Coordinates of N, CA and C in Angstrom, one line a residue:
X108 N -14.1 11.0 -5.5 CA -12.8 10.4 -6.0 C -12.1 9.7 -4.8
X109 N -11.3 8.3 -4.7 CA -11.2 7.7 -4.0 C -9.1 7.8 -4.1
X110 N -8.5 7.8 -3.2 CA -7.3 8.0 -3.1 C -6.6 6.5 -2.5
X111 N -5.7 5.8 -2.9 CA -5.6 4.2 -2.2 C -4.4 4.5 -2.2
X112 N -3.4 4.5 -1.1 CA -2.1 4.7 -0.5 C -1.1 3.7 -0.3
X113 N -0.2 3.5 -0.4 CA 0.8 2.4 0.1 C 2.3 3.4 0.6
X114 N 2.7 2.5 1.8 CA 3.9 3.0 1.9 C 4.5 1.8 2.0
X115 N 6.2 1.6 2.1 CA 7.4 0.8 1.9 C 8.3 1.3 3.0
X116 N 8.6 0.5 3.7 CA 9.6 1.4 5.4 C 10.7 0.1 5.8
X117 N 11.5 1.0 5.9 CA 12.7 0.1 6.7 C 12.3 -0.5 8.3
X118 N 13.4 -1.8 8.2 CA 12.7 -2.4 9.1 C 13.3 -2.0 10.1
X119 N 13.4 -1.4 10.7 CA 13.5 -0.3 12.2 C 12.2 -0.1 12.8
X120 N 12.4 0.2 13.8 CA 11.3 1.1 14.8 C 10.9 1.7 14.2
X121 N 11.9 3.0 14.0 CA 11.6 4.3 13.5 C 11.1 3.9 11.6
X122 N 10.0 4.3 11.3 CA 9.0 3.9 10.4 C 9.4 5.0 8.9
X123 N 11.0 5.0 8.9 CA 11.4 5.7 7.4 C 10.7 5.2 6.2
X124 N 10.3 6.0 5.6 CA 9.6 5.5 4.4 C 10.2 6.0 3.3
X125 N 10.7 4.8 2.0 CA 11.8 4.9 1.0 C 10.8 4.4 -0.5
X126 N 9.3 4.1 -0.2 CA 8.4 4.3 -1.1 C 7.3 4.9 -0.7
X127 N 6.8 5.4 -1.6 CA 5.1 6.2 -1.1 C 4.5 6.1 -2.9
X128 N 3.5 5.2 -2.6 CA 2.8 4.7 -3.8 C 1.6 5.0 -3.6
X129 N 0.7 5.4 -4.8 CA -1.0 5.5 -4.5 C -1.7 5.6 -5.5
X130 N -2.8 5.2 -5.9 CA -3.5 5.3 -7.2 C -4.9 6.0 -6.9
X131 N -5.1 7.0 -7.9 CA -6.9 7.6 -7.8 C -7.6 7.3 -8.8
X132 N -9.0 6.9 -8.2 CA -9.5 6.1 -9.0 C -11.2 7.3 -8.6
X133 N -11.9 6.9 -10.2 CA -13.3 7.3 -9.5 C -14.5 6.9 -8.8
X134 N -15.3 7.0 -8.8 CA -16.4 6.6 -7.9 C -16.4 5.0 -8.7
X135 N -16.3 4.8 -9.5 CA -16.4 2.9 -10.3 C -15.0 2.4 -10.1
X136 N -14.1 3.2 -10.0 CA -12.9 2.3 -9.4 C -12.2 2.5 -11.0
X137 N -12.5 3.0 -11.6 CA -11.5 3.3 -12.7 C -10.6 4.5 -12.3
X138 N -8.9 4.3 -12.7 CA -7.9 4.6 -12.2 C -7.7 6.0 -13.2
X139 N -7.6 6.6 -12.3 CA -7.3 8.1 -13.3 C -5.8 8.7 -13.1
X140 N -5.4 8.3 -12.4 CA -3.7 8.5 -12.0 C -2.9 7.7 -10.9
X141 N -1.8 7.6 -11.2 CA -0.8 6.4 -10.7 C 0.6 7.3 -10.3
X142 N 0.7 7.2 -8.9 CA 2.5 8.0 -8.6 C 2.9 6.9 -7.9
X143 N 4.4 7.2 -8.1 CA 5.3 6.4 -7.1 C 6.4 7.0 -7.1
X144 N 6.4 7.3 -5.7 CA 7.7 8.3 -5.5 C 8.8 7.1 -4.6
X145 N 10.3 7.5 -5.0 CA 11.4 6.9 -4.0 C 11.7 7.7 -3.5
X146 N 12.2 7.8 -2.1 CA 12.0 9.1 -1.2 C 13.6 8.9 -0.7
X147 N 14.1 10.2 -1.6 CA 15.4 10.1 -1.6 C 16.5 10.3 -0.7
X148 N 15.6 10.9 0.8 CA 17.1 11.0 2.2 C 17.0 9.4 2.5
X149 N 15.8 8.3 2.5 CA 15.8 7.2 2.8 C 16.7 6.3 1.7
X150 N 16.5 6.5 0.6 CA 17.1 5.4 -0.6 C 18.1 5.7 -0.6
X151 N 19.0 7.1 -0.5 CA 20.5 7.2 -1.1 C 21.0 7.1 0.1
X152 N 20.3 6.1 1.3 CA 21.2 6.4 2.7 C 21.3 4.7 3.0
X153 N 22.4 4.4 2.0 CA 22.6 2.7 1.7 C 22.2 2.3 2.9
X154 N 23.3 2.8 3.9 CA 23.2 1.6 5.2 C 21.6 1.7 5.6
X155 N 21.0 3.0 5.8 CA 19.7 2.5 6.5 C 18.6 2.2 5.0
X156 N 18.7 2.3 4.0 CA 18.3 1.8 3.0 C 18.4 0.1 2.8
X157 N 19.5 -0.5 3.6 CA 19.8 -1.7 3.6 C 18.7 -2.7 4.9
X158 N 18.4 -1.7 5.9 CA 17.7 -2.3 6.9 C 16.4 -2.7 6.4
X159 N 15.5 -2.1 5.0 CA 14.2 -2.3 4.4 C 13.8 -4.0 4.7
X160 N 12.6 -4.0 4.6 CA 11.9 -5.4 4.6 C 12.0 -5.6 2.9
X161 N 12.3 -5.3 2.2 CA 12.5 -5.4 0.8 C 13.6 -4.4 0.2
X162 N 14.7 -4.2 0.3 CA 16.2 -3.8 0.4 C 16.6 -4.7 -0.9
X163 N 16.1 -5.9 -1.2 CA 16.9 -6.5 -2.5 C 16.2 -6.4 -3.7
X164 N 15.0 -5.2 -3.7 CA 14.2 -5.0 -4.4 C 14.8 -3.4 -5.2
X165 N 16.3 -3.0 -5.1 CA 16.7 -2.3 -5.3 C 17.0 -1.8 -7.2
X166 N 18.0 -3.0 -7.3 CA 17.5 -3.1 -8.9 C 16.5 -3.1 -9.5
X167 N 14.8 -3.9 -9.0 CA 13.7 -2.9 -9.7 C 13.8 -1.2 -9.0
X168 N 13.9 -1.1 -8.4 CA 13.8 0.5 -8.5 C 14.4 1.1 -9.0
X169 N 16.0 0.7 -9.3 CA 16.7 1.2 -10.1 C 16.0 1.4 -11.5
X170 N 15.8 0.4 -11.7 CA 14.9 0.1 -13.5 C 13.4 0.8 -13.7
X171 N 12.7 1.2 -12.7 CA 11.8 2.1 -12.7 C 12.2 3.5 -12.6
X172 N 13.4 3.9 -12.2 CA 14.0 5.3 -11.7 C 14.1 5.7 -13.4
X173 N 15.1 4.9 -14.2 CA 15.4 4.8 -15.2 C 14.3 5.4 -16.5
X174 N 13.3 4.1 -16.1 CA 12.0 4.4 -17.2 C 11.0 5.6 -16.8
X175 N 11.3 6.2 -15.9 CA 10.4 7.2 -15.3 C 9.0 6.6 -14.7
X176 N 8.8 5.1 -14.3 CA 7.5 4.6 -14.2 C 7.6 5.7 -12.5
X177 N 9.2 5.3 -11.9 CA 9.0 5.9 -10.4 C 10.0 7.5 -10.5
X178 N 9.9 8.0 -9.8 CA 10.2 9.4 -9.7 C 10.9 9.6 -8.5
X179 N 12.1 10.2 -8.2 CA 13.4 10.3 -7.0 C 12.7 11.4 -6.2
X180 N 12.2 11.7 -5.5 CA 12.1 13.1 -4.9 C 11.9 13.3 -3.4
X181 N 12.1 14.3 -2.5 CA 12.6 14.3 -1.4 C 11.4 14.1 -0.6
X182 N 11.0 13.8 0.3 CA 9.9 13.6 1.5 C 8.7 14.6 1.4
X183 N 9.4 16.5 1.3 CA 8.9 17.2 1.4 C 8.1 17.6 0.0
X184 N 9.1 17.0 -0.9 CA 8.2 17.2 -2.3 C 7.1 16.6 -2.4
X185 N 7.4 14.9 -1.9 CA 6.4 13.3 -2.2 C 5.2 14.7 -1.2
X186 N 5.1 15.2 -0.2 CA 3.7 15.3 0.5 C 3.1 16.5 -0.5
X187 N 4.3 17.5 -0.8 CA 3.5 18.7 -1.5 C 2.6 18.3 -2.8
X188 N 3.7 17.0 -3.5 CA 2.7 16.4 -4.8 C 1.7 15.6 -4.0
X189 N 1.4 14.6 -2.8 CA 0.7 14.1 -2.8 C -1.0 15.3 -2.4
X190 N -0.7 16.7 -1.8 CA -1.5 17.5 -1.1 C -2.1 17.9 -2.9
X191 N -1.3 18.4 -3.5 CA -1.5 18.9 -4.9 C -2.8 18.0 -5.8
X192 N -2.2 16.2 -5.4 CA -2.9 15.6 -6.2 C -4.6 15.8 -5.3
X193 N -4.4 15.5 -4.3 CA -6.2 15.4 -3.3 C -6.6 16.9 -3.9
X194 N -6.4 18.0 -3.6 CA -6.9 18.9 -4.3 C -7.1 19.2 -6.1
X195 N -6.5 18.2 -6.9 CA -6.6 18.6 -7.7 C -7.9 17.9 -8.8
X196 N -8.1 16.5 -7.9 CA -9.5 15.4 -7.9 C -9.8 15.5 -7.4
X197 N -9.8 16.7 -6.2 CA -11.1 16.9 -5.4 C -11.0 15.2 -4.7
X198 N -9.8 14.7 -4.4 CA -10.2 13.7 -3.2 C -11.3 13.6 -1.8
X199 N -12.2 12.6 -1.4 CA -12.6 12.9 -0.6 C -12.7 11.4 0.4
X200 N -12.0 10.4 -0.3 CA -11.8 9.3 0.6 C -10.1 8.7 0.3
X201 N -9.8 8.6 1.1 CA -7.9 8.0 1.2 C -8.5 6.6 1.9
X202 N -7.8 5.8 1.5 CA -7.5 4.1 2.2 C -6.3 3.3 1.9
X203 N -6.1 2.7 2.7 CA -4.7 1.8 2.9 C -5.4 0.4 3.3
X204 N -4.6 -0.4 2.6 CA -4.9 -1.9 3.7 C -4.0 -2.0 5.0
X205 N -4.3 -1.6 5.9 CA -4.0 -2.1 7.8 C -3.5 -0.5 7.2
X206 N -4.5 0.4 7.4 CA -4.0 1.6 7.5 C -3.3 2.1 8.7
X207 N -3.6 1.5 10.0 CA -2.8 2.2 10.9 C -1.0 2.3 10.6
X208 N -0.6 1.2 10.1 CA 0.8 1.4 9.4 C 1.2 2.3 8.8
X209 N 0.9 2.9 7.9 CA 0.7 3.5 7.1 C 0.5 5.0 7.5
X210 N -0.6 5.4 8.4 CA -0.6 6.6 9.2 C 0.7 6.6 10.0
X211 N 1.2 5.4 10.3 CA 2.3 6.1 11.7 C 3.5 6.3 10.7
X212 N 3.6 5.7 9.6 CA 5.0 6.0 9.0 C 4.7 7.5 8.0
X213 N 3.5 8.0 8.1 CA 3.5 9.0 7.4 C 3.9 10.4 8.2
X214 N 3.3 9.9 9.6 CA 3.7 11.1 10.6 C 4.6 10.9 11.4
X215 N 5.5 9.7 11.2 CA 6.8 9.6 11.5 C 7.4 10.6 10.9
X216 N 7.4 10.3 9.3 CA 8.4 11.0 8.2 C 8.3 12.7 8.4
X217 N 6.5 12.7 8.2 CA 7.0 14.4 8.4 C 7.0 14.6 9.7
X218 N 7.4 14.2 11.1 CA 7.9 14.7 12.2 C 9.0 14.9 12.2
X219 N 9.6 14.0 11.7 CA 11.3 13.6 11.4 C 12.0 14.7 10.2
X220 N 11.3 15.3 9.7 CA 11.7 15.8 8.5 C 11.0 17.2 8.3
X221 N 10.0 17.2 9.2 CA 9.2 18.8 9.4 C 8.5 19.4 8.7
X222 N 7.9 18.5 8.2 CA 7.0 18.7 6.6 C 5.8 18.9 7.3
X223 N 5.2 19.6 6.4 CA 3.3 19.0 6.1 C 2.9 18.2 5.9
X224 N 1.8 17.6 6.7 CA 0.9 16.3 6.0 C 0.5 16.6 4.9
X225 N 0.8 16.0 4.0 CA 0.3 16.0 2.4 C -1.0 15.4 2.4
X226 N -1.7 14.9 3.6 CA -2.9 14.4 3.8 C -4.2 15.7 4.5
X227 N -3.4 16.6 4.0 CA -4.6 18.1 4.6 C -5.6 17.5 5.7
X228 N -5.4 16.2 6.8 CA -6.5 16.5 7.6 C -7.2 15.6 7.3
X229 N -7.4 14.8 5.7 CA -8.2 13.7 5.7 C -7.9 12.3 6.2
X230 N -8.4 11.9 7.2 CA -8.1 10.5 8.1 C -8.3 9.1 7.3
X231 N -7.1 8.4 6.6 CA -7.4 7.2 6.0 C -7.7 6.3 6.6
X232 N -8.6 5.7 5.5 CA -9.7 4.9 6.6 C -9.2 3.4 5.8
X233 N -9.1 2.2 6.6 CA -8.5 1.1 6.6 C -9.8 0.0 6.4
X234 N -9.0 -0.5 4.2 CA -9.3 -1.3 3.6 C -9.8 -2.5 4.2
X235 N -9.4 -2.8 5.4 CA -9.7 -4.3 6.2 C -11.0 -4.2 7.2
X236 N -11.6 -2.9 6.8 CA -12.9 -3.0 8.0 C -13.8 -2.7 6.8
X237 N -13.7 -3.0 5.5 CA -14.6 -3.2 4.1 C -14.5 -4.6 3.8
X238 N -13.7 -5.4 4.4 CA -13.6 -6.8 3.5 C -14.4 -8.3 3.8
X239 N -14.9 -7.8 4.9 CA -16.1 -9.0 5.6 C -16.7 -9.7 4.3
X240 N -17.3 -8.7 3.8 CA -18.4 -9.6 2.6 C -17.8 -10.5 2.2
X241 N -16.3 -10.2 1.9 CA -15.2 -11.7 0.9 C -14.9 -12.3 1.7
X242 N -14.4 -12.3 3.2 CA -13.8 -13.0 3.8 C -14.1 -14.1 4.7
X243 N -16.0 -13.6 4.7 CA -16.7 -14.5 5.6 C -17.7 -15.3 4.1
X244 N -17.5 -15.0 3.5 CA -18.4 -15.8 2.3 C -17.4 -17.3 2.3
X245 N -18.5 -18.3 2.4 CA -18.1 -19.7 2.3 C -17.1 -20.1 1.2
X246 N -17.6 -19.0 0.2 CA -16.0 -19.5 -1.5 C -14.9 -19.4 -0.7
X247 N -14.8 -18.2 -0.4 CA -13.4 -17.6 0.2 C -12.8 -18.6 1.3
X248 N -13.8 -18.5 2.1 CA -13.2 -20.0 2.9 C -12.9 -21.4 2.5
X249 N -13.3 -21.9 1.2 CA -13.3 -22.9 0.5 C -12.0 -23.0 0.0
X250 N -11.5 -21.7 -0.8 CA -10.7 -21.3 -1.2 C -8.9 -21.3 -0.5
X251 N -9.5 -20.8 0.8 CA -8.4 -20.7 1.6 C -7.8 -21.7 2.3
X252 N -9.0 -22.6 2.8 CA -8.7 -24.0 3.1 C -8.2 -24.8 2.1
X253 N -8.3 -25.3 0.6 CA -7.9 -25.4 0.2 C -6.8 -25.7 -0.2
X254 N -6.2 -24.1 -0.2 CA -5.1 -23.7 -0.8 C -3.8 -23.3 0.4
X255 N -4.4 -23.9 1.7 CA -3.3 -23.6 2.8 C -3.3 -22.2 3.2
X256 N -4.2 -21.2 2.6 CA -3.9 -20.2 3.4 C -4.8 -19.8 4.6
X257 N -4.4 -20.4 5.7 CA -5.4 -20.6 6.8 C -4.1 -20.1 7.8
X258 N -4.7 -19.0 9.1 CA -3.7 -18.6 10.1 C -3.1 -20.0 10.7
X259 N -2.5 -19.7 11.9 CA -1.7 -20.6 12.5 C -2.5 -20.7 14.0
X260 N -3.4 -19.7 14.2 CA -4.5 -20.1 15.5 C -4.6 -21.4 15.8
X261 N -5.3 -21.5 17.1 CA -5.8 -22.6 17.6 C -6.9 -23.5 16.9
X262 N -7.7 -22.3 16.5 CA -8.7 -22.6 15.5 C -8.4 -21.5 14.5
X263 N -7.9 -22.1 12.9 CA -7.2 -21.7 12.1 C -8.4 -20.6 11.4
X264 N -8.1 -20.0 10.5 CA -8.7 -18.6 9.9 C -8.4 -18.5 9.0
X265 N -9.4 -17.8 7.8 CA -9.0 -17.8 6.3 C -7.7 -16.7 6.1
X266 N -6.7 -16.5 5.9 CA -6.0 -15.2 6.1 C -6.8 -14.1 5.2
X267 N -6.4 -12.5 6.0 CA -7.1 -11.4 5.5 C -5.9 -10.9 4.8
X268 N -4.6 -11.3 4.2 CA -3.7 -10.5 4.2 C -4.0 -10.1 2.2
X269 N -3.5 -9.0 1.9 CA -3.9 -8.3 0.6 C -3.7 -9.8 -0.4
X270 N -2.8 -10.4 -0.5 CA -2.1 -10.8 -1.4 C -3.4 -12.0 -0.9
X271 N -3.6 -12.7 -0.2 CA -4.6 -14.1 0.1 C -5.6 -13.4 -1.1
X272 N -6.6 -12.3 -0.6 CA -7.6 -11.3 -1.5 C -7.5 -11.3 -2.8
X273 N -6.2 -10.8 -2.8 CA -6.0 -10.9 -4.5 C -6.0 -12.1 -5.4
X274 N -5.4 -13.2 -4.8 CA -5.2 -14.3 -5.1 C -7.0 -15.2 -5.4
X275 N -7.3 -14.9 -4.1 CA -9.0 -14.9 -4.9 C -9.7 -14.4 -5.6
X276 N -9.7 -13.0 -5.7 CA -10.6 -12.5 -6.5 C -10.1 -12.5 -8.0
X277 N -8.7 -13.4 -8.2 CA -8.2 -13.2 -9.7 C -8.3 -14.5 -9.8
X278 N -8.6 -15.3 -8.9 CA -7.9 -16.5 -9.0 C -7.1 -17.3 -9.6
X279 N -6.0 -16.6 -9.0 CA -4.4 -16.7 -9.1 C -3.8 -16.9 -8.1
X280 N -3.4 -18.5 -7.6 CA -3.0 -18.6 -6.4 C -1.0 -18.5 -6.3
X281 N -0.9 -18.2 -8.0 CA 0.9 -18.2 -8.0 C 1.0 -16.6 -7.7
X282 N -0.2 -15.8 -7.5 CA 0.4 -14.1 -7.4 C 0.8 -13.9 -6.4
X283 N 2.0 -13.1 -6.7 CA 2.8 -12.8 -4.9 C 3.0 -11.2 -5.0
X284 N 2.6 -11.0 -4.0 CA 2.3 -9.3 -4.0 C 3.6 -9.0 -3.7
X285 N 3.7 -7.7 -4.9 CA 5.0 -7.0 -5.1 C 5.6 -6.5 -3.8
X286 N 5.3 -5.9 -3.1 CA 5.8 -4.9 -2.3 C 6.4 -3.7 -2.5
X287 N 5.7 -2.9 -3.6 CA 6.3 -1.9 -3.5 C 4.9 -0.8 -3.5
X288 N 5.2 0.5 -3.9 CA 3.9 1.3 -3.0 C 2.8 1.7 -4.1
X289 N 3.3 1.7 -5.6 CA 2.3 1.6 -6.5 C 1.5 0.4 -6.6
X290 N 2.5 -0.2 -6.9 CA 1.6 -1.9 -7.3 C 0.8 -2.9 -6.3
X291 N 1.2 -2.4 -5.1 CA 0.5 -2.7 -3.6 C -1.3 -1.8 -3.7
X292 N -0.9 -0.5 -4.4 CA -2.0 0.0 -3.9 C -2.7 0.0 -4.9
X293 N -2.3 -0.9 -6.2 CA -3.4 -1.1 -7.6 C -4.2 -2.1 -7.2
X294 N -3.5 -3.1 -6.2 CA -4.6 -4.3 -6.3 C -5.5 -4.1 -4.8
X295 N -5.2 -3.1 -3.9 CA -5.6 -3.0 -3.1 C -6.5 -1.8 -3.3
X296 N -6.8 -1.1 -4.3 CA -8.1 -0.4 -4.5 C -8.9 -1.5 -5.5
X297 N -8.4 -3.1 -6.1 CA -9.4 -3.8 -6.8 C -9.7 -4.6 -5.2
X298 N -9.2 -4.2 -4.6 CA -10.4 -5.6 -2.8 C -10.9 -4.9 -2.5
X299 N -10.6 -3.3 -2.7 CA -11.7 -2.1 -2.0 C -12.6 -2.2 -2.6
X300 N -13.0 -2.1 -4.1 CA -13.9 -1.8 -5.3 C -15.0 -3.1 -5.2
X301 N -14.1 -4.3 -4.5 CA -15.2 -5.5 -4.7 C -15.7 -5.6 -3.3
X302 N -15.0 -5.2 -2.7 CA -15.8 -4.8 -1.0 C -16.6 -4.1 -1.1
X303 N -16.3 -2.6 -1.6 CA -17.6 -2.0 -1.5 C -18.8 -2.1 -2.2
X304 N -18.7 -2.8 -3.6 CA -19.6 -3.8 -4.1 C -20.5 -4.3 -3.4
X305 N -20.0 -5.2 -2.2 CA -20.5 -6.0 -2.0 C -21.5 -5.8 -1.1
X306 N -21.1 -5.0 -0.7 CA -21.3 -4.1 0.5 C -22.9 -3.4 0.4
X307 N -22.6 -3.0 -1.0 CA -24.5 -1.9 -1.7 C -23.8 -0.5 -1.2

C-alpha cells in the first residue's frame, strides 16, 4: 500500500504547516482513503495564518471545514491519525512531489510542537526521481514546447512541476493545481501511478 502526502506552509522560514493532505492508494493506484486535516495552532493564528503562500484560499477551507470533506485538529492529533492510518494499511511506501519540502516542514512541526513523527521512521521518497519516463519522452516535450511551459534556462527545459504533469497526462492545459494538501496529493499519486508504469 502506497501513502502520497502533501503539505501547505506559511511563507516564513520557519515551515508551519496549516494543511496536511494524503491519499492511500493500493498497489494499482486505486484510492482507498482520503484525509485532510487543517492544523489548528497554524489556521486560528490569523496573523501568521496570513503569511501562507495560499492565505486567500481561506473561504475554501472554511466551506470544507463546514462539509466535513476537511477536519480542524491539532498537529499532535494530524501525526497520531496519520501514524494510525500507515499501520492500519500496513503502509509500506510514503511519497511526496519535491519531498524534501515536505520532510522539513514535517520535522519542523513536530520539533516546534514536540510531537511524534506520525511517519514511524518510514523515509518519503520523492515523486520527481520516478518521472523521467514522462519528462524525457519526446510527447512531453512536444507538449511543453508547445504550450510555453518551458524553464527560463539558458537552454530552456520542459518544466517538472506537478501541475505541467498533470496537465499532460489529462490533457488539460486550463488545470491549475489547487494547492491544498488533499487535492495536491490526488493528482500526484496519478504522476506516480503513470511513472511507475512506465518504469515496469
Amino acid at each position: 500500500m502506497k501513502l502520497v502526502l502533501d503539505t501547505e506552509t506559511i511563507n516564513l522560514e520557519k515551515q508551519f504547516v496549516y494543511d496536511l493532505g494524503y491519499t492511500i492508494a493500493d498497489a494499482d493506484g486505486n484510492v482507498v482513503a482520503k484525509k485532510s486535516y487543517v492544523i489548528s495552532q497554524v489556521y486560528n493564528n490569523k496573523e501568521l495564518f496570513a503569511t501562507g503562500y495560499y492565505s486567500n484560499k481561506m473561504p475554501l477551507y472554511e466551506s470544507r471545514l463546514k462539509s466535513g470533506y476537511s477536519k480542524k485538529v491539532g498537529w499532535g492529533h494530524a501525526m497520531r491519525y496519520l501514524a494510525n492510518d500507515i499501520k492500519k494499511y500496513g503502509i509500506t511506501e510514503i511519497y511526496a512531489y519535491n519531498s524534501k519540502f515536505d520532510s522539513r516542514a514535517l520535522n519542523f512541526m513536530c520539533a516546534w510542537y514536540k510531537v511524534v513523527n506520525g511517519l514511524g521512521g518510514i523515509e518519503i521518497q520523492d515523486i520527481m526521481n520516478f518521472i523521467k519516463p514522462i519528462t524525457k519522452s519526446q510527447d512531453f516535450v512536444n507538449f511543453c514546447e508547445s504550450n510555453g511551459y518551458m524553464t527560463n534556462h539558458k537552454t530552456p527545459q520542459p518544466q517538472k512541476k506537478a501541475e505541467t504533469l498533470y496537465r499532460y497526462l489529462t490533457d488539460n492545459v486550463d488545470y491549475e493545481e489547487e494547492h491544498t494538501g488533499l487535492e495536491d496529493s490526488l493528482i500526484e499519486l496519478q504522476i506516480l501511478m503513470t511513472a511507475l508504469a512506465l518504469l515496469g
